[in-house]
mmCIF file of C-alpha atoms in Angstrom:
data_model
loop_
_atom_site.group_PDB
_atom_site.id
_atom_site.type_symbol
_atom_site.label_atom_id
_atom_site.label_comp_id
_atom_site.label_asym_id
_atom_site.label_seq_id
_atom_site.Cartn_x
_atom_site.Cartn_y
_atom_site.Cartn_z
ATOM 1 C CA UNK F 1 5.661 9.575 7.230
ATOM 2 C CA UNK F 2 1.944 9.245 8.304
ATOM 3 C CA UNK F 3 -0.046 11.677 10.678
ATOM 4 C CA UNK F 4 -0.476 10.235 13.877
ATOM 5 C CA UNK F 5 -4.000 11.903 14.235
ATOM 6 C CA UNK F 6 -4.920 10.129 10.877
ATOM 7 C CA UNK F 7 -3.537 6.357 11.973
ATOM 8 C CA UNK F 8 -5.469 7.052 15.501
ATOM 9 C CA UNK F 9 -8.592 7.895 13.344
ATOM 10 C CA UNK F 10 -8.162 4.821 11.430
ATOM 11 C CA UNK F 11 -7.114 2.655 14.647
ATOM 12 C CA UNK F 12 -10.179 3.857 16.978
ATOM 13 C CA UNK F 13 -13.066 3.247 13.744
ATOM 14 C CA UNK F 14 -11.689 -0.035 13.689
ATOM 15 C CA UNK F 15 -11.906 -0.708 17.172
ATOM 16 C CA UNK F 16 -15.561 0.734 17.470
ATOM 17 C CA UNK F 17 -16.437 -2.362 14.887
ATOM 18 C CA UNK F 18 -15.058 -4.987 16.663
ATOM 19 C CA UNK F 19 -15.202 -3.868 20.029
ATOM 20 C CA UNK F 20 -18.523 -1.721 20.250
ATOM 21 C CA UNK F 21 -19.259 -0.994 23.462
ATOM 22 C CA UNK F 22 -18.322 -4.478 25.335
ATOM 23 C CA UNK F 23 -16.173 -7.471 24.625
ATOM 24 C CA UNK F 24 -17.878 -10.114 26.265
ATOM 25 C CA UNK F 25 -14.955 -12.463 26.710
ATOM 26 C CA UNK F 26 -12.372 -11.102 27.775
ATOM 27 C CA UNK F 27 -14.573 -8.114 29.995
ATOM 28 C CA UNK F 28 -16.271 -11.241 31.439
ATOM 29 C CA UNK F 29 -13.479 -13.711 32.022
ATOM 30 C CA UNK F 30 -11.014 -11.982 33.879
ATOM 31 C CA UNK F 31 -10.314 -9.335 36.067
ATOM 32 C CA UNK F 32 -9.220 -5.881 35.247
ATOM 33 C CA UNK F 33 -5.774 -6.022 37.825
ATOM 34 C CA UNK F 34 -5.325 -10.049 35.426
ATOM 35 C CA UNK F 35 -1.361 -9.110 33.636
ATOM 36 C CA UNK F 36 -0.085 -11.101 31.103
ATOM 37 C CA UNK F 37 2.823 -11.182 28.397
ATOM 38 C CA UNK F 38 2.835 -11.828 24.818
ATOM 39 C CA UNK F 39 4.353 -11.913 21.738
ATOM 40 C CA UNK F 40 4.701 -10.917 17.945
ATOM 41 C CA UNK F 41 5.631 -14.506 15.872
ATOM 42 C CA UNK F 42 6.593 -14.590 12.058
ATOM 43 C CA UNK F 43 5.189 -17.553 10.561
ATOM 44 C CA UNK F 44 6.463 -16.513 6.866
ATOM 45 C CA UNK F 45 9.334 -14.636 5.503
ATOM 46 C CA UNK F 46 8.977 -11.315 3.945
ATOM 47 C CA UNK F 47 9.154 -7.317 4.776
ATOM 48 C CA UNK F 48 7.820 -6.263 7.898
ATOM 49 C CA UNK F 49 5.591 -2.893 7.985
ATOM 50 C CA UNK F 50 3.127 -1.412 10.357
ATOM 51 C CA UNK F 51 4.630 -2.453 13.630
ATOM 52 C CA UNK F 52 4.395 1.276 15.043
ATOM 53 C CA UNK F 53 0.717 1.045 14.137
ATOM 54 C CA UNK F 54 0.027 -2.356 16.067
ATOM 55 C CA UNK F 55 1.656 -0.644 19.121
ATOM 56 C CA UNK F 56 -0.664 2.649 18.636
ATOM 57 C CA UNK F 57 -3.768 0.007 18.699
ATOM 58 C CA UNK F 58 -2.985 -1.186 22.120
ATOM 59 C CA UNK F 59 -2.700 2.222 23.637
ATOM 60 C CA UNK F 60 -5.760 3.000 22.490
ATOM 61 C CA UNK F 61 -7.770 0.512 23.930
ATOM 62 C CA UNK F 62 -6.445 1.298 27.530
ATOM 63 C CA UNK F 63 -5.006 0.075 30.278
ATOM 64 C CA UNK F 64 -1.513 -1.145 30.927
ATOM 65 C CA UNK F 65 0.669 -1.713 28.333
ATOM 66 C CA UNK F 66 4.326 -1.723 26.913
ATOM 67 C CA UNK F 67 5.693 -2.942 24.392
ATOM 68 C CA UNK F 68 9.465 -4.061 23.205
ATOM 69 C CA UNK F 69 9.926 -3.863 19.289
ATOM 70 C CA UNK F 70 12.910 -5.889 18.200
ATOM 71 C CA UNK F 71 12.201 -5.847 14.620
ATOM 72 C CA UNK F 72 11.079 -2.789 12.766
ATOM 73 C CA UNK F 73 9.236 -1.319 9.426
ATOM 74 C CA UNK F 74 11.256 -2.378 6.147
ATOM 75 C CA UNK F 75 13.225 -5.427 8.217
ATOM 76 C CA UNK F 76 13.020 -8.397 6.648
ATOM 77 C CA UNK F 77 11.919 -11.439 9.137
ATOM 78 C CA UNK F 78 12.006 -14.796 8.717
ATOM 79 C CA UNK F 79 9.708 -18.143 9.787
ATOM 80 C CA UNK F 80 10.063 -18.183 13.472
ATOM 81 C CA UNK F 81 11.294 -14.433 14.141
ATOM 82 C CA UNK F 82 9.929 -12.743 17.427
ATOM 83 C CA UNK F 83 9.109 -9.392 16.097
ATOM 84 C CA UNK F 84 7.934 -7.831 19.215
ATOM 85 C CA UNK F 85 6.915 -8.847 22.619
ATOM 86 C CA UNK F 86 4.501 -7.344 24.840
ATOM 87 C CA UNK F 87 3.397 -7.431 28.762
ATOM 88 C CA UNK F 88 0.260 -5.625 30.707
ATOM 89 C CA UNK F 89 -3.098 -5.811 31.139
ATOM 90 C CA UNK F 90 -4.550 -8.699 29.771
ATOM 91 C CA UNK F 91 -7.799 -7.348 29.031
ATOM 92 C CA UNK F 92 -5.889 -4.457 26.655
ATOM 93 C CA UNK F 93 -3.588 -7.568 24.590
ATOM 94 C CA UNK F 94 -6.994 -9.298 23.908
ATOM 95 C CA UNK F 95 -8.834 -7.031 22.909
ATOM 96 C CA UNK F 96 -6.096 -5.335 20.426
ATOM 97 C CA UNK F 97 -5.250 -8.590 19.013
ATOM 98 C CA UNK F 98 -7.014 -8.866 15.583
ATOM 99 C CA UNK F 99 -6.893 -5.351 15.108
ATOM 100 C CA UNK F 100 -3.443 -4.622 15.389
ATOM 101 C CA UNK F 101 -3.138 -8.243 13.649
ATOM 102 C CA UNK F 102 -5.597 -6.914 10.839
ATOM 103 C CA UNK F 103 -3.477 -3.890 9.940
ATOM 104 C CA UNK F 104 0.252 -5.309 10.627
ATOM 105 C CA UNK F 105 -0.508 -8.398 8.793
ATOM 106 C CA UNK F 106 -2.006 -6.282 5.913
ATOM 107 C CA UNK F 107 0.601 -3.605 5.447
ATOM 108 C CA UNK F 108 3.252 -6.303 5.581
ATOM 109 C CA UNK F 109 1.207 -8.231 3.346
ATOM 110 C CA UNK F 110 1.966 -4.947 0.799
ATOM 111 C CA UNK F 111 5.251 -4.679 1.782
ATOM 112 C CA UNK F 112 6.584 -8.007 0.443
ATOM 113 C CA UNK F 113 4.342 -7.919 -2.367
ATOM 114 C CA UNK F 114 6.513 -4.681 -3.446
ATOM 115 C CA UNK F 115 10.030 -5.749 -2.709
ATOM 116 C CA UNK F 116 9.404 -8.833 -4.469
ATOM 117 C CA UNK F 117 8.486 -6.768 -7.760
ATOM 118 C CA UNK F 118 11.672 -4.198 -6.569
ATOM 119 C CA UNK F 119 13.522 -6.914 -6.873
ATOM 120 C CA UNK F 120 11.976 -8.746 -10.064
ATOM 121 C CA UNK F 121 13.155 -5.683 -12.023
ATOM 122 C CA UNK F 122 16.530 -4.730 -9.894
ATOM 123 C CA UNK F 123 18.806 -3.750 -12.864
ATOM 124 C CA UNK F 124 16.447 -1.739 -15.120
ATOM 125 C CA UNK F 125 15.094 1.958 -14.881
ATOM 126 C CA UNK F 126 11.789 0.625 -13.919
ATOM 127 C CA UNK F 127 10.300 1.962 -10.859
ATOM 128 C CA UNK F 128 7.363 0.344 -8.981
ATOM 129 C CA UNK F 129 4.502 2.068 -8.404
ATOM 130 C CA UNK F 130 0.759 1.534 -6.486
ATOM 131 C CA UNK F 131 -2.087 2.859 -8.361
ATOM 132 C CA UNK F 132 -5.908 4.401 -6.641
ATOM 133 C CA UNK F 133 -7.215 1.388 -6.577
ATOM 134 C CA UNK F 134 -6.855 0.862 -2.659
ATOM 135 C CA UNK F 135 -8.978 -0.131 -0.177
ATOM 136 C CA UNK F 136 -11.588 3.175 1.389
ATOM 137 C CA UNK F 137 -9.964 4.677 4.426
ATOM 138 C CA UNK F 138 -7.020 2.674 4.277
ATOM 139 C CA UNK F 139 -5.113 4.866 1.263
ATOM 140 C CA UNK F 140 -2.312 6.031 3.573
ATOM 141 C CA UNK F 141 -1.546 2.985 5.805
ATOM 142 C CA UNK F 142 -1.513 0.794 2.018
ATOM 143 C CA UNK F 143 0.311 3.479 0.134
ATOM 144 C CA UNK F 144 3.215 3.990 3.312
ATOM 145 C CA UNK F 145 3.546 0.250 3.060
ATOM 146 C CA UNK F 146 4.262 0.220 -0.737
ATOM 147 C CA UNK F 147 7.081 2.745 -0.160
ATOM 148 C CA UNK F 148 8.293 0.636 2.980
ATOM 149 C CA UNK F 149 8.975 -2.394 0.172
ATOM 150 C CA UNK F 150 11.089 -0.152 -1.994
ATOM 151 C CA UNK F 151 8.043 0.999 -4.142
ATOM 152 C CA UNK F 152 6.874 4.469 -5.207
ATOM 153 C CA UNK F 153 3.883 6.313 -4.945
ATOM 154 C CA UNK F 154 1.240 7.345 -7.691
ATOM 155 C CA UNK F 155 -0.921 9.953 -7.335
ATOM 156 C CA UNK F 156 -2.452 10.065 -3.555
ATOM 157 C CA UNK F 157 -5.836 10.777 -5.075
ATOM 158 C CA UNK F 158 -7.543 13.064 -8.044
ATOM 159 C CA UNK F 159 -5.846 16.286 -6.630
ATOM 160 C CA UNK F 160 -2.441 15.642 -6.945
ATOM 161 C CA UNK F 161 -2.628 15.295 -10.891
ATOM 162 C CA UNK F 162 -4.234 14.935 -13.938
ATOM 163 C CA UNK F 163 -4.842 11.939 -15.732
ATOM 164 C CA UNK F 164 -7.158 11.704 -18.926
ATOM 165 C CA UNK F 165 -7.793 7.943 -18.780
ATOM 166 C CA UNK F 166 -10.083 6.855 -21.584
ATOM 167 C CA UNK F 167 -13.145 7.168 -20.118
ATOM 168 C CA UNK F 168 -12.072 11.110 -20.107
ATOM 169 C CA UNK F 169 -11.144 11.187 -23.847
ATOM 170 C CA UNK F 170 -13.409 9.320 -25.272
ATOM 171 C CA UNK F 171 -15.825 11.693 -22.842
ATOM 172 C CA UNK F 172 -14.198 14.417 -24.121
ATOM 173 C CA UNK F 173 -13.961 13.586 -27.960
ATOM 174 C CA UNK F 174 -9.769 12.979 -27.885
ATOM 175 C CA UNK F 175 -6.935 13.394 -26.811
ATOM 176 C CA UNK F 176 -5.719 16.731 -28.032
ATOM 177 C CA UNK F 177 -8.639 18.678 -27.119
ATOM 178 C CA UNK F 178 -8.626 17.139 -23.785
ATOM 179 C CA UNK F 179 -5.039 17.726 -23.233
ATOM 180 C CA UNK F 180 -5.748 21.354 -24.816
ATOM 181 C CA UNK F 181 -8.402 22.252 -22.754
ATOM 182 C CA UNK F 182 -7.037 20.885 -19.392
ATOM 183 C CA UNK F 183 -3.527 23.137 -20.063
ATOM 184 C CA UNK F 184 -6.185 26.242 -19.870
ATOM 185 C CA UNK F 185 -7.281 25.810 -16.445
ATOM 186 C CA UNK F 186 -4.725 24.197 -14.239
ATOM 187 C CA UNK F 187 -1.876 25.702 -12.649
ATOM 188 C CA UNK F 188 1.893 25.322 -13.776
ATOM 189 C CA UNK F 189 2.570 22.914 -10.806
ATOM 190 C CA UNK F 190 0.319 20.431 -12.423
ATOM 191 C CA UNK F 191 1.552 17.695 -14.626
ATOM 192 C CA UNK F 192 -0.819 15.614 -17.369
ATOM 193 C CA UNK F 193 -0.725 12.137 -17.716
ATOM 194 C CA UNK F 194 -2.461 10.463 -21.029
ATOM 195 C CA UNK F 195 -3.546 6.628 -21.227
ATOM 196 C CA UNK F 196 -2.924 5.560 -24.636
ATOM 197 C CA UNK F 197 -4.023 2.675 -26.008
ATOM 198 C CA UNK F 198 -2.408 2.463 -29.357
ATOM 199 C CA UNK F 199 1.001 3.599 -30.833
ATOM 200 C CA UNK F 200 -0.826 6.355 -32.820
ATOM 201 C CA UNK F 201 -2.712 7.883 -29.759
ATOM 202 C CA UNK F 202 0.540 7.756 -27.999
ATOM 203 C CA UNK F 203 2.453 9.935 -31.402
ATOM 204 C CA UNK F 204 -0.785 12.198 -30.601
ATOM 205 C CA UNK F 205 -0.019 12.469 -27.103
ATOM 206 C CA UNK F 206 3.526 13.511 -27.448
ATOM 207 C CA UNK F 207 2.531 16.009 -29.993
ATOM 208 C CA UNK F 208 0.051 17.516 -27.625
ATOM 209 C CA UNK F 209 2.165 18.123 -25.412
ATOM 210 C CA UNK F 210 1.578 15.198 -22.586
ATOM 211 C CA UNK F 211 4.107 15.438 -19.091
ATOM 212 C CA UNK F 212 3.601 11.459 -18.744
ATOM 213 C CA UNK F 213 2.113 8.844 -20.960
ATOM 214 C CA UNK F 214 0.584 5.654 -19.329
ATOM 215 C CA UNK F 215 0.984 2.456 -22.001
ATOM 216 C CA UNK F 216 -2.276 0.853 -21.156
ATOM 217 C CA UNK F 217 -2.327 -3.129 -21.914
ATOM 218 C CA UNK F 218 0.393 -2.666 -24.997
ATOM 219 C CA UNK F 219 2.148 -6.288 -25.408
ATOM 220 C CA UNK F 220 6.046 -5.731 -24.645
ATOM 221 C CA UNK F 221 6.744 -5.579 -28.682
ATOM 222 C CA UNK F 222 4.609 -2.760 -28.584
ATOM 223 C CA UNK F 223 6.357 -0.807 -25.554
ATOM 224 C CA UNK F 224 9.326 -1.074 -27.164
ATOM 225 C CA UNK F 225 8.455 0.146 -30.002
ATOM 226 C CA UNK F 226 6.645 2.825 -27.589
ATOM 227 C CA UNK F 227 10.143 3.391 -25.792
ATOM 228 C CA UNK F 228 11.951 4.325 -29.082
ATOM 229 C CA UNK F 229 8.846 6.808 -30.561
ATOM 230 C CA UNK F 230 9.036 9.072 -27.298
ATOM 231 C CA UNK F 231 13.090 8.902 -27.193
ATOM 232 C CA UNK F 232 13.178 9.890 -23.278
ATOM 233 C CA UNK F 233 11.124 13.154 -24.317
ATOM 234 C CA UNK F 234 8.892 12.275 -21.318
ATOM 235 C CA UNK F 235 8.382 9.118 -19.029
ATOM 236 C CA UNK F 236 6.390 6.059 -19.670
ATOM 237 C CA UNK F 237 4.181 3.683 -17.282
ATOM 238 C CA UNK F 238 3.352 0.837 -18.101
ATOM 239 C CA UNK F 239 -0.227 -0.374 -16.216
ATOM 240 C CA UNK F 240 -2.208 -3.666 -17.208
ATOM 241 C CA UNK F 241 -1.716 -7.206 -17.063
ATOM 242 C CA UNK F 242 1.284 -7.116 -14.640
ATOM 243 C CA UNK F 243 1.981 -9.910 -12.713
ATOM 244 C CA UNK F 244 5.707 -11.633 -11.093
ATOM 245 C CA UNK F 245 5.893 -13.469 -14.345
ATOM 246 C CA UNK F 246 5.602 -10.521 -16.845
ATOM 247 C CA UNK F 247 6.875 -8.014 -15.032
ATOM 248 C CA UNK F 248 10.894 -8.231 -15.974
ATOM 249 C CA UNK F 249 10.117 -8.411 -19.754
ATOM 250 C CA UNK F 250 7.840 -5.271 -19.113
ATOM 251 C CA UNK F 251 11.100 -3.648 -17.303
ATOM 252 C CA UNK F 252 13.005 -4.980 -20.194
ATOM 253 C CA UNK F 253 11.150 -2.699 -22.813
ATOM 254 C CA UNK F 254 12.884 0.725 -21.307
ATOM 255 C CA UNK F 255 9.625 2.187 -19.863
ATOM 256 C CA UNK F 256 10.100 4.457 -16.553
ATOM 257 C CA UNK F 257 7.549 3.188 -14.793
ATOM 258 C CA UNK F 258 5.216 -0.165 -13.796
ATOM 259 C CA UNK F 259 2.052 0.683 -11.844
ATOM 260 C CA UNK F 260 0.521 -2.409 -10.187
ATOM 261 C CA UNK F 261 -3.320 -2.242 -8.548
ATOM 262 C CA UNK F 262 -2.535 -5.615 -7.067
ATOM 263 C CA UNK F 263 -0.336 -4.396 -4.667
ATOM 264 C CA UNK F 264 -2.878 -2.742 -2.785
ATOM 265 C CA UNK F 265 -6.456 -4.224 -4.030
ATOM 266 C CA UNK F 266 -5.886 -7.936 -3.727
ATOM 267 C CA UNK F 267 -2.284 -8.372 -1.686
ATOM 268 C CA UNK F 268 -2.056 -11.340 0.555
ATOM 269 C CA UNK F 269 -1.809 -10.753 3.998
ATOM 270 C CA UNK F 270 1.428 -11.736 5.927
ATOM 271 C CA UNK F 271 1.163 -14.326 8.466
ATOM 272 C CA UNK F 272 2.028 -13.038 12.097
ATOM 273 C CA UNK F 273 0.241 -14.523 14.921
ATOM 274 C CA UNK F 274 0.243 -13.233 18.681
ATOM 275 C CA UNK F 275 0.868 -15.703 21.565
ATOM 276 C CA UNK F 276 0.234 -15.039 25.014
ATOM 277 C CA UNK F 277 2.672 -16.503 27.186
ATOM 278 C CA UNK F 278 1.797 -19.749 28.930
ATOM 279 C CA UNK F 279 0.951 -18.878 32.604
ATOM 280 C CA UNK F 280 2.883 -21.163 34.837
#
């Protein structure tokens, strides 16, 4: 679930950049008592996500406004569905379009990026995961969306673990006195996580003692052979070089988990469009 007070932060700094302090159209064109009704069109097929959000956007800009959701977060739509429809001022649906369009088409962009990797490995143990790499300010809303297409969630950000990628062992001067020295300080609610490049630093991580060992860029022969050397002693991710037509013979290796930066960093956006209904 997200914090309303954080989606409202998000919503109004993205309304201060587009809006300012005047929309010169719309504030021009028509009068404030002008009503109007509109409406929330699929024009692909996927998972929908963020629909709450788009309705929040509205309200905040003012003014009169309802809206009727007939299709909600985790549906899946189809070419042609009418996800939502919408009446009131027409000042506050044209001013909220590309905003609410911006972060509904984007988190249901996510979405369907997700269930279609849920679904590329539906029959394994392998669970989906996003990574960090998100977009700044928009962790939450992309991260929600990943778990709205079946997905799990990484780490929310460098609090919520430890992870010694390689930049921090080879900082460090290894893996075992990383691990060592990181054991020392943090508390017992804390779990490690060691990248591993090789099959020997991963026999080194596993013998110092690592909760979770991330199989960074290893070729499937080599995560299999990864799978049997840890013999469920403690899960493995696999991260690097995932895409829809690797990703089942990844699965197909045994490892726990498949963490994919694409999902958040480079997802296409879903197409929705908003029409406002033709005044007769």
């Amino acid at each position: 679930m997200l914090q309303q007070t954080y989606i409202d932060q998000i919503i109004r700094t993205a309304l201060e950049e587009d809006i300012h302090y005047v929309d010169v159209t719309s504030d021009y064109l028509l009068p404030d008592s002008h009503t109007s009704e509109a409406y929330y069109v699929a024009k692909d097929s996927g998972i929908l996500c963020g629909i709450a959000i788009a309705q929040r956007v509205f309200e905040l800009v003012g003014g009169d406004f309802a809206m009727d959701i007939r299709m909600h977060d985790g549906d899946r739509i189809e070419k042609g569905d009418i996800i939502a429809t919408m009446r009131g001022s027409t000042k506050t649906l044209l001013k909220g379009e590309r905003t609410a369009l911006n972060i509904l088409q984007h988190m249901s962009g996510i979405a369907t990026a997700t269930r279609q990797c849920v679904e590329l490995v539906a029959g394994t143990k392998a669970q989906i995961t996003d990574t960090r790499k998100t977009l700044p300010g928009l962790r939450p809303l992309q991260k929600y969306a990943v778990t709205v297409g079946g997905g799990k969630n990484h780490r929310y950000n460098l609090s919520d673990g430890a992870m010694l990628k390689d930049n921090h062992i080879d900082a460090y001067g290894g893996i075992t006195p990383a691990v060592q020295a990181l054991r020392q300080k943090i508390g017992h609610m804390v779990k490690i996580e060691v990248e591993v490049r090789t099959l020997t630093e991963l026999q080194e991580a596993l013998d110092a003692g690592a909760d979770i060992i991330m199989l960074d860029n290893m070729s499937c022969e080599e995560m299999t052979k990864a799978v049997a050397i840890t013999a469920g002693k403690v899960p493995l991710e696999a991260s690097g070089n995932v895409t829809a037509q690797t990703i089942r013979a990844i699965a197909e290796t045994g490892v726990d988990i498949i963490s994919l930066g694409a999902l958040t960093h480079s997802v296409k956006c879903f197409d929705i469009s908003m029409r406002i209904a033709t005044k007769q």
